Coordinates of C-alpha atoms in Angstrom, one line a residue:
X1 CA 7.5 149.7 41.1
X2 CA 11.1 151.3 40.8
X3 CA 12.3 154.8 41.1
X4 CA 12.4 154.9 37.6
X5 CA 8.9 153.8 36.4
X6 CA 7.7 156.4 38.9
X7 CA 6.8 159.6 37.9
X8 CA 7.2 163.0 39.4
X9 CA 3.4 163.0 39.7
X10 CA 2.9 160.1 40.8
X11 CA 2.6 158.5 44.5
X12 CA 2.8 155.3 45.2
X13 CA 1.1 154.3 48.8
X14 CA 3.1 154.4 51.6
X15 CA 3.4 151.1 53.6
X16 CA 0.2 150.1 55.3
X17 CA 0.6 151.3 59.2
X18 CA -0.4 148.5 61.7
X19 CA -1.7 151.3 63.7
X20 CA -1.6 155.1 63.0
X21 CA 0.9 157.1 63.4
X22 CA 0.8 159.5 66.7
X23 CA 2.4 161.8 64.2
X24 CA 1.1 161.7 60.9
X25 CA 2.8 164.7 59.4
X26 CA 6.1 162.9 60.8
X27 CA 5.0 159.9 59.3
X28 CA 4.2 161.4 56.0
X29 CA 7.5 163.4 56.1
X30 CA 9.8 160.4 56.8
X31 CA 8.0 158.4 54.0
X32 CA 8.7 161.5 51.3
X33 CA 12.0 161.8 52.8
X34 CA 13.1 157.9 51.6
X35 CA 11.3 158.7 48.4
X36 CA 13.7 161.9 47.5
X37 CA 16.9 160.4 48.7
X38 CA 16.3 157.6 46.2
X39 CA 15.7 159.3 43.6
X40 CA 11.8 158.9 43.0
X41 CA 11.3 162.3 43.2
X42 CA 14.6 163.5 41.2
X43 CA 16.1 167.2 42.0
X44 CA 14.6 169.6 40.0
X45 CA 11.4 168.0 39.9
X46 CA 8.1 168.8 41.6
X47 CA 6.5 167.1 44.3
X48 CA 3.0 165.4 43.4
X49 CA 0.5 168.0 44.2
X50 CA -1.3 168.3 47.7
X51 CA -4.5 166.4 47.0
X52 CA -2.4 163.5 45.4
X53 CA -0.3 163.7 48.2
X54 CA -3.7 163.5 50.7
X55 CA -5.4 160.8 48.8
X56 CA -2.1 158.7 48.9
X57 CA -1.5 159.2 52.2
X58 CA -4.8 159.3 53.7
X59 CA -4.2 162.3 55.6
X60 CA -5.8 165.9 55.3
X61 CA -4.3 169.0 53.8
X62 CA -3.2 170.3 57.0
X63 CA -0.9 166.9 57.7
X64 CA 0.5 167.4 54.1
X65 CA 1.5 171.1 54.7
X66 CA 3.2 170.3 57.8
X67 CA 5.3 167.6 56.2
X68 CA 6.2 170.0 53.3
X69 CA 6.9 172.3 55.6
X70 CA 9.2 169.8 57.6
X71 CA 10.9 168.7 54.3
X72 CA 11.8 172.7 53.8
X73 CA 13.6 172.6 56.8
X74 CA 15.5 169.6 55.8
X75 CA 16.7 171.8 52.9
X76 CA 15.0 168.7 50.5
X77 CA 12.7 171.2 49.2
X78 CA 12.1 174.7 48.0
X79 CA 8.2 175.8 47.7
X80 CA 7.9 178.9 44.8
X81 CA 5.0 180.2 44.5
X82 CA 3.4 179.7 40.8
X83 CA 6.1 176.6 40.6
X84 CA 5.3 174.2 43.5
X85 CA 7.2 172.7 45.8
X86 CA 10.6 171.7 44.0
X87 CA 12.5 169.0 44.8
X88 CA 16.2 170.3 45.8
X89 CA 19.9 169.2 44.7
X90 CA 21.2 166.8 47.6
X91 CA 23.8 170.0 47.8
X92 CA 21.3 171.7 49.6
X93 CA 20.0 169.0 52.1
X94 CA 21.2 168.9 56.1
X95 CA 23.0 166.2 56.2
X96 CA 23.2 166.3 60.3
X97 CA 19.2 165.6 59.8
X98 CA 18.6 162.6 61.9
X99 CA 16.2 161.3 58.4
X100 CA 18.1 162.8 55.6
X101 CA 21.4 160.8 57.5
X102 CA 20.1 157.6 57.4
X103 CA 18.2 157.5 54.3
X104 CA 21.5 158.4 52.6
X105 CA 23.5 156.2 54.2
X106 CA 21.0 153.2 53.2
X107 CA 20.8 154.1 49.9
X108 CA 24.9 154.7 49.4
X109 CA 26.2 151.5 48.1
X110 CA 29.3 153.0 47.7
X111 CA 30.2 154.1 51.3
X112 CA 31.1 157.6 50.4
X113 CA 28.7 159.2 53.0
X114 CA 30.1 157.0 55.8
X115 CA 33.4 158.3 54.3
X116 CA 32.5 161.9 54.5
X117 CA 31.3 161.2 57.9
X118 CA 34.7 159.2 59.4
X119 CA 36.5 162.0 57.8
X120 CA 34.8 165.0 59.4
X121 CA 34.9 162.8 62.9
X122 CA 38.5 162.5 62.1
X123 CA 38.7 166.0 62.0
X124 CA 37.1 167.5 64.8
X125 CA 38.5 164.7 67.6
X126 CA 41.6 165.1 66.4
X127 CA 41.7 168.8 67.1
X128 CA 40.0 167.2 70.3
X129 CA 42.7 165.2 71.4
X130 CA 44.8 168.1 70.6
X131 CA 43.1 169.9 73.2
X132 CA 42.4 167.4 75.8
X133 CA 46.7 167.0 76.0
X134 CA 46.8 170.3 76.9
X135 CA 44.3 170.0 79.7
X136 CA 43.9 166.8 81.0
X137 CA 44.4 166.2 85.0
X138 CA 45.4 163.5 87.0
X139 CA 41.6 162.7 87.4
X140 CA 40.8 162.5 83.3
X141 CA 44.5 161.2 83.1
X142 CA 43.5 158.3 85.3
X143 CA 39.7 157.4 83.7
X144 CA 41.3 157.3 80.3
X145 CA 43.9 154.7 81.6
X146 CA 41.3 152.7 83.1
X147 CA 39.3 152.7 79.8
X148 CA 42.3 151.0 78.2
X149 CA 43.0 148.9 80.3
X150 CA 39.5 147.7 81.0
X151 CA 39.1 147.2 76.9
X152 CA 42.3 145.2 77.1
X153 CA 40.1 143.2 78.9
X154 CA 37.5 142.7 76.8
X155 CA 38.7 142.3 73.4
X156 CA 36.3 139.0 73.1
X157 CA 33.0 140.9 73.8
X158 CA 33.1 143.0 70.7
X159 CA 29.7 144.8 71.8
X160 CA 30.7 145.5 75.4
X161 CA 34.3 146.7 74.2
X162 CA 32.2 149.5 72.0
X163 CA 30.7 150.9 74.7
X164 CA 34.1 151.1 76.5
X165 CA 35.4 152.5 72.9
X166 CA 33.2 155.3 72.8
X167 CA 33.2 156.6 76.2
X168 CA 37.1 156.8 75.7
X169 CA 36.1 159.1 72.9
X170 CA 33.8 161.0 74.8
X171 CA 36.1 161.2 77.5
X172 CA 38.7 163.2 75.3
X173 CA 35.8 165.6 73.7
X174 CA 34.3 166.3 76.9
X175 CA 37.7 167.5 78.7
X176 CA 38.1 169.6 75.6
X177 CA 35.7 171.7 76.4
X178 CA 34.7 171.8 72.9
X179 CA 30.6 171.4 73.2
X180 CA 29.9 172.2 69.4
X181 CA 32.6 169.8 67.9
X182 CA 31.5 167.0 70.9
X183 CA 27.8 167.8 69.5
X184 CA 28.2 167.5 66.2
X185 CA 30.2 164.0 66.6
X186 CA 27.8 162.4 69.0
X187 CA 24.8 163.1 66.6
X188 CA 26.5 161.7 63.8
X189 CA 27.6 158.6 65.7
X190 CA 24.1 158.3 67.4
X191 CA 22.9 157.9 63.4
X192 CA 25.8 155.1 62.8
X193 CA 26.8 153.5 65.8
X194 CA 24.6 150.4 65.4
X195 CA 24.3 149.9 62.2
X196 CA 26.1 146.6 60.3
X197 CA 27.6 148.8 57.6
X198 CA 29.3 151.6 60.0
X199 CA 30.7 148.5 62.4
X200 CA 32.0 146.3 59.9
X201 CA 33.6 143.7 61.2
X202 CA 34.0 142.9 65.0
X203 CA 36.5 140.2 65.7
X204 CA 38.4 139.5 68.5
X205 CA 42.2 141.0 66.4
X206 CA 40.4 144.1 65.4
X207 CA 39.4 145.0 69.2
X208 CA 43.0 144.3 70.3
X209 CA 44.2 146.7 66.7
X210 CA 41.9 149.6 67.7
X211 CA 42.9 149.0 71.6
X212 CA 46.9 149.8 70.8
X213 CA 45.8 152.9 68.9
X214 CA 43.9 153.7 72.4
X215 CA 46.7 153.3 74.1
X216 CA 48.7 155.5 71.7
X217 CA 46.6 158.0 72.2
X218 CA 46.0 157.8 76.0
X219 CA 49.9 158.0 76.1
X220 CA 50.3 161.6 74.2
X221 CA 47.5 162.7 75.6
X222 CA 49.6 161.8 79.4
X223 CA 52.6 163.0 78.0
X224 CA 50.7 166.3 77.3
X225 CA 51.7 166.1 73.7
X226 CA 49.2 168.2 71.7
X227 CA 50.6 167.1 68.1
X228 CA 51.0 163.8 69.0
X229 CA 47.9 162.9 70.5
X230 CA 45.9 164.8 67.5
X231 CA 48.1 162.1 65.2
X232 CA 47.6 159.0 67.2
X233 CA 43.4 160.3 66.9
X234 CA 43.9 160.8 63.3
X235 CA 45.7 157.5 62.8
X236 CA 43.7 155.5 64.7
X237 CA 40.4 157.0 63.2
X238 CA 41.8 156.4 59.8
X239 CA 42.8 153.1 60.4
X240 CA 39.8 152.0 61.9
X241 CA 37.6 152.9 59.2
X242 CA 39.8 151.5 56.9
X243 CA 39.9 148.0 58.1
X244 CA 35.9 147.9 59.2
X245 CA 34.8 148.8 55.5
X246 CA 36.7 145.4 54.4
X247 CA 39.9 147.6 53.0
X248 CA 38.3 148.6 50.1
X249 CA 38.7 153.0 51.2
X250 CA 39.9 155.2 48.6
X251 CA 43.1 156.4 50.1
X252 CA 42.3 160.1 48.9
X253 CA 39.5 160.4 50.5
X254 CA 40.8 159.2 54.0
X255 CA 44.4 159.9 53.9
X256 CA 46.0 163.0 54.3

């Protein structure tokens, strides 16, 4: 059945679990999570009512209150009293939500979430780097060099060379001092970091590409050259991006 033959009212049984759920009302908010990013519960429309929620579900009243409960918090949402419980305006829903993230990002064919996302990274390391030039030692000086050079190295192991890649961006964040921006980066990266459409391609000439715009950055950031090391970030981010989602970005979006 598709989002569009379903009705407001309506609720279609969840997926059969192999074994129950430790959480149900996780479970339950998860499952009605998928269904509002996809539309089968539109904005502006009400959720099915608590005992067709139960029966569907199998779960008691108290399960279904704690998952609308949970879904308030996501901001998907809005409970009014005489009214129900409204479905909100994706406008109003955390984004940073580990759920509302990836049930997004699954359901954008377009890529403009992953956009948004590589946009607001962009943003906050490259104040990073801007930072980190100010105040790197010898010691974080040193680390970072070693990064590069040991990704130099392994430009033919496109999974090991990540883990290299992102410890030279946590590197920079950390010695910025900057614990929100750092925060809110490494959640949305934790969201993204394996998945097939965020990677993109992963051959051997696009490790040694994002490797020289390492080095570019390792070398203002040595230099202690705020300005340039927050433009060799914001390049390299940007160009990055650009090339993993197949060249198709829409240069307003991702360009200055």
């Amino acid at each position: 059945m598709t989002a569009s033959q379903e009705t407001a009212g309506s609720v279609p049984a969840p997926p059969a679990w192999v074994r129950r759920p430790a959480s149900l009302a996780g479970a339950v908010t998860a499952e009605l999570v998928e269904r509002i990013v996809r539309g089968v519960h539109p904005p502006g429309t009400p959720l099915p009512p608590e005992p067709a929620l139960c029966e569907a579900f199998s779960v008691s009243r108290t399960v279904v209150r704690e998952a609308v409960k949970l879904l308030q918090e996501k901001g998907l949402v809005r409970v009014r009293q005489g009214s129900g419980t409204m479905v909100t305006p994706p406008a109003m829903w955390d984004m940073l939500d580990e759920l509302v993230l990836a049930a997004t990002i699954a359901e954008d064919e377009s890529l403009a979430i992953l956009d948004d996302l590589v946009v607001t990274r962009r943003v906050l390391e490259s104040d990073m780097a801007n930072v980190a030039a100010r105040l790197a030692g010898p010691d974080t000086l040193e680390q970072l060099r070693a990064l590069v050079d040991r990704m130099d190295e392994l430009v033919d192991d496109p999974a090991t060379y990540a883990e290299s890649d992102r410890a030279f961006h946590d590197t920079i964040m950390r010695v910025s001092g900057n614990r929100i921006a750092r925060g809110v980066v490494r959640a949305l990266e934790s969201q993204v970091v394996n998945t097939a459409r965020y990677l993109g391609r992963t051959e051997r000439a696009l490790c040694v590409a994002s490797n020289a715009g390492h080095r570019r950055i390792y070398e203002r950031i040595a230099a202690h050259d705020p300005d340039g090391a927050a433009e060799a970030m914001f390049n390299h981010i940007t160009e990055a991006w650009i090339v993993r989602r197949s060249g198709t970005a829409d240069p307003v979006r991702l360009r200055r």
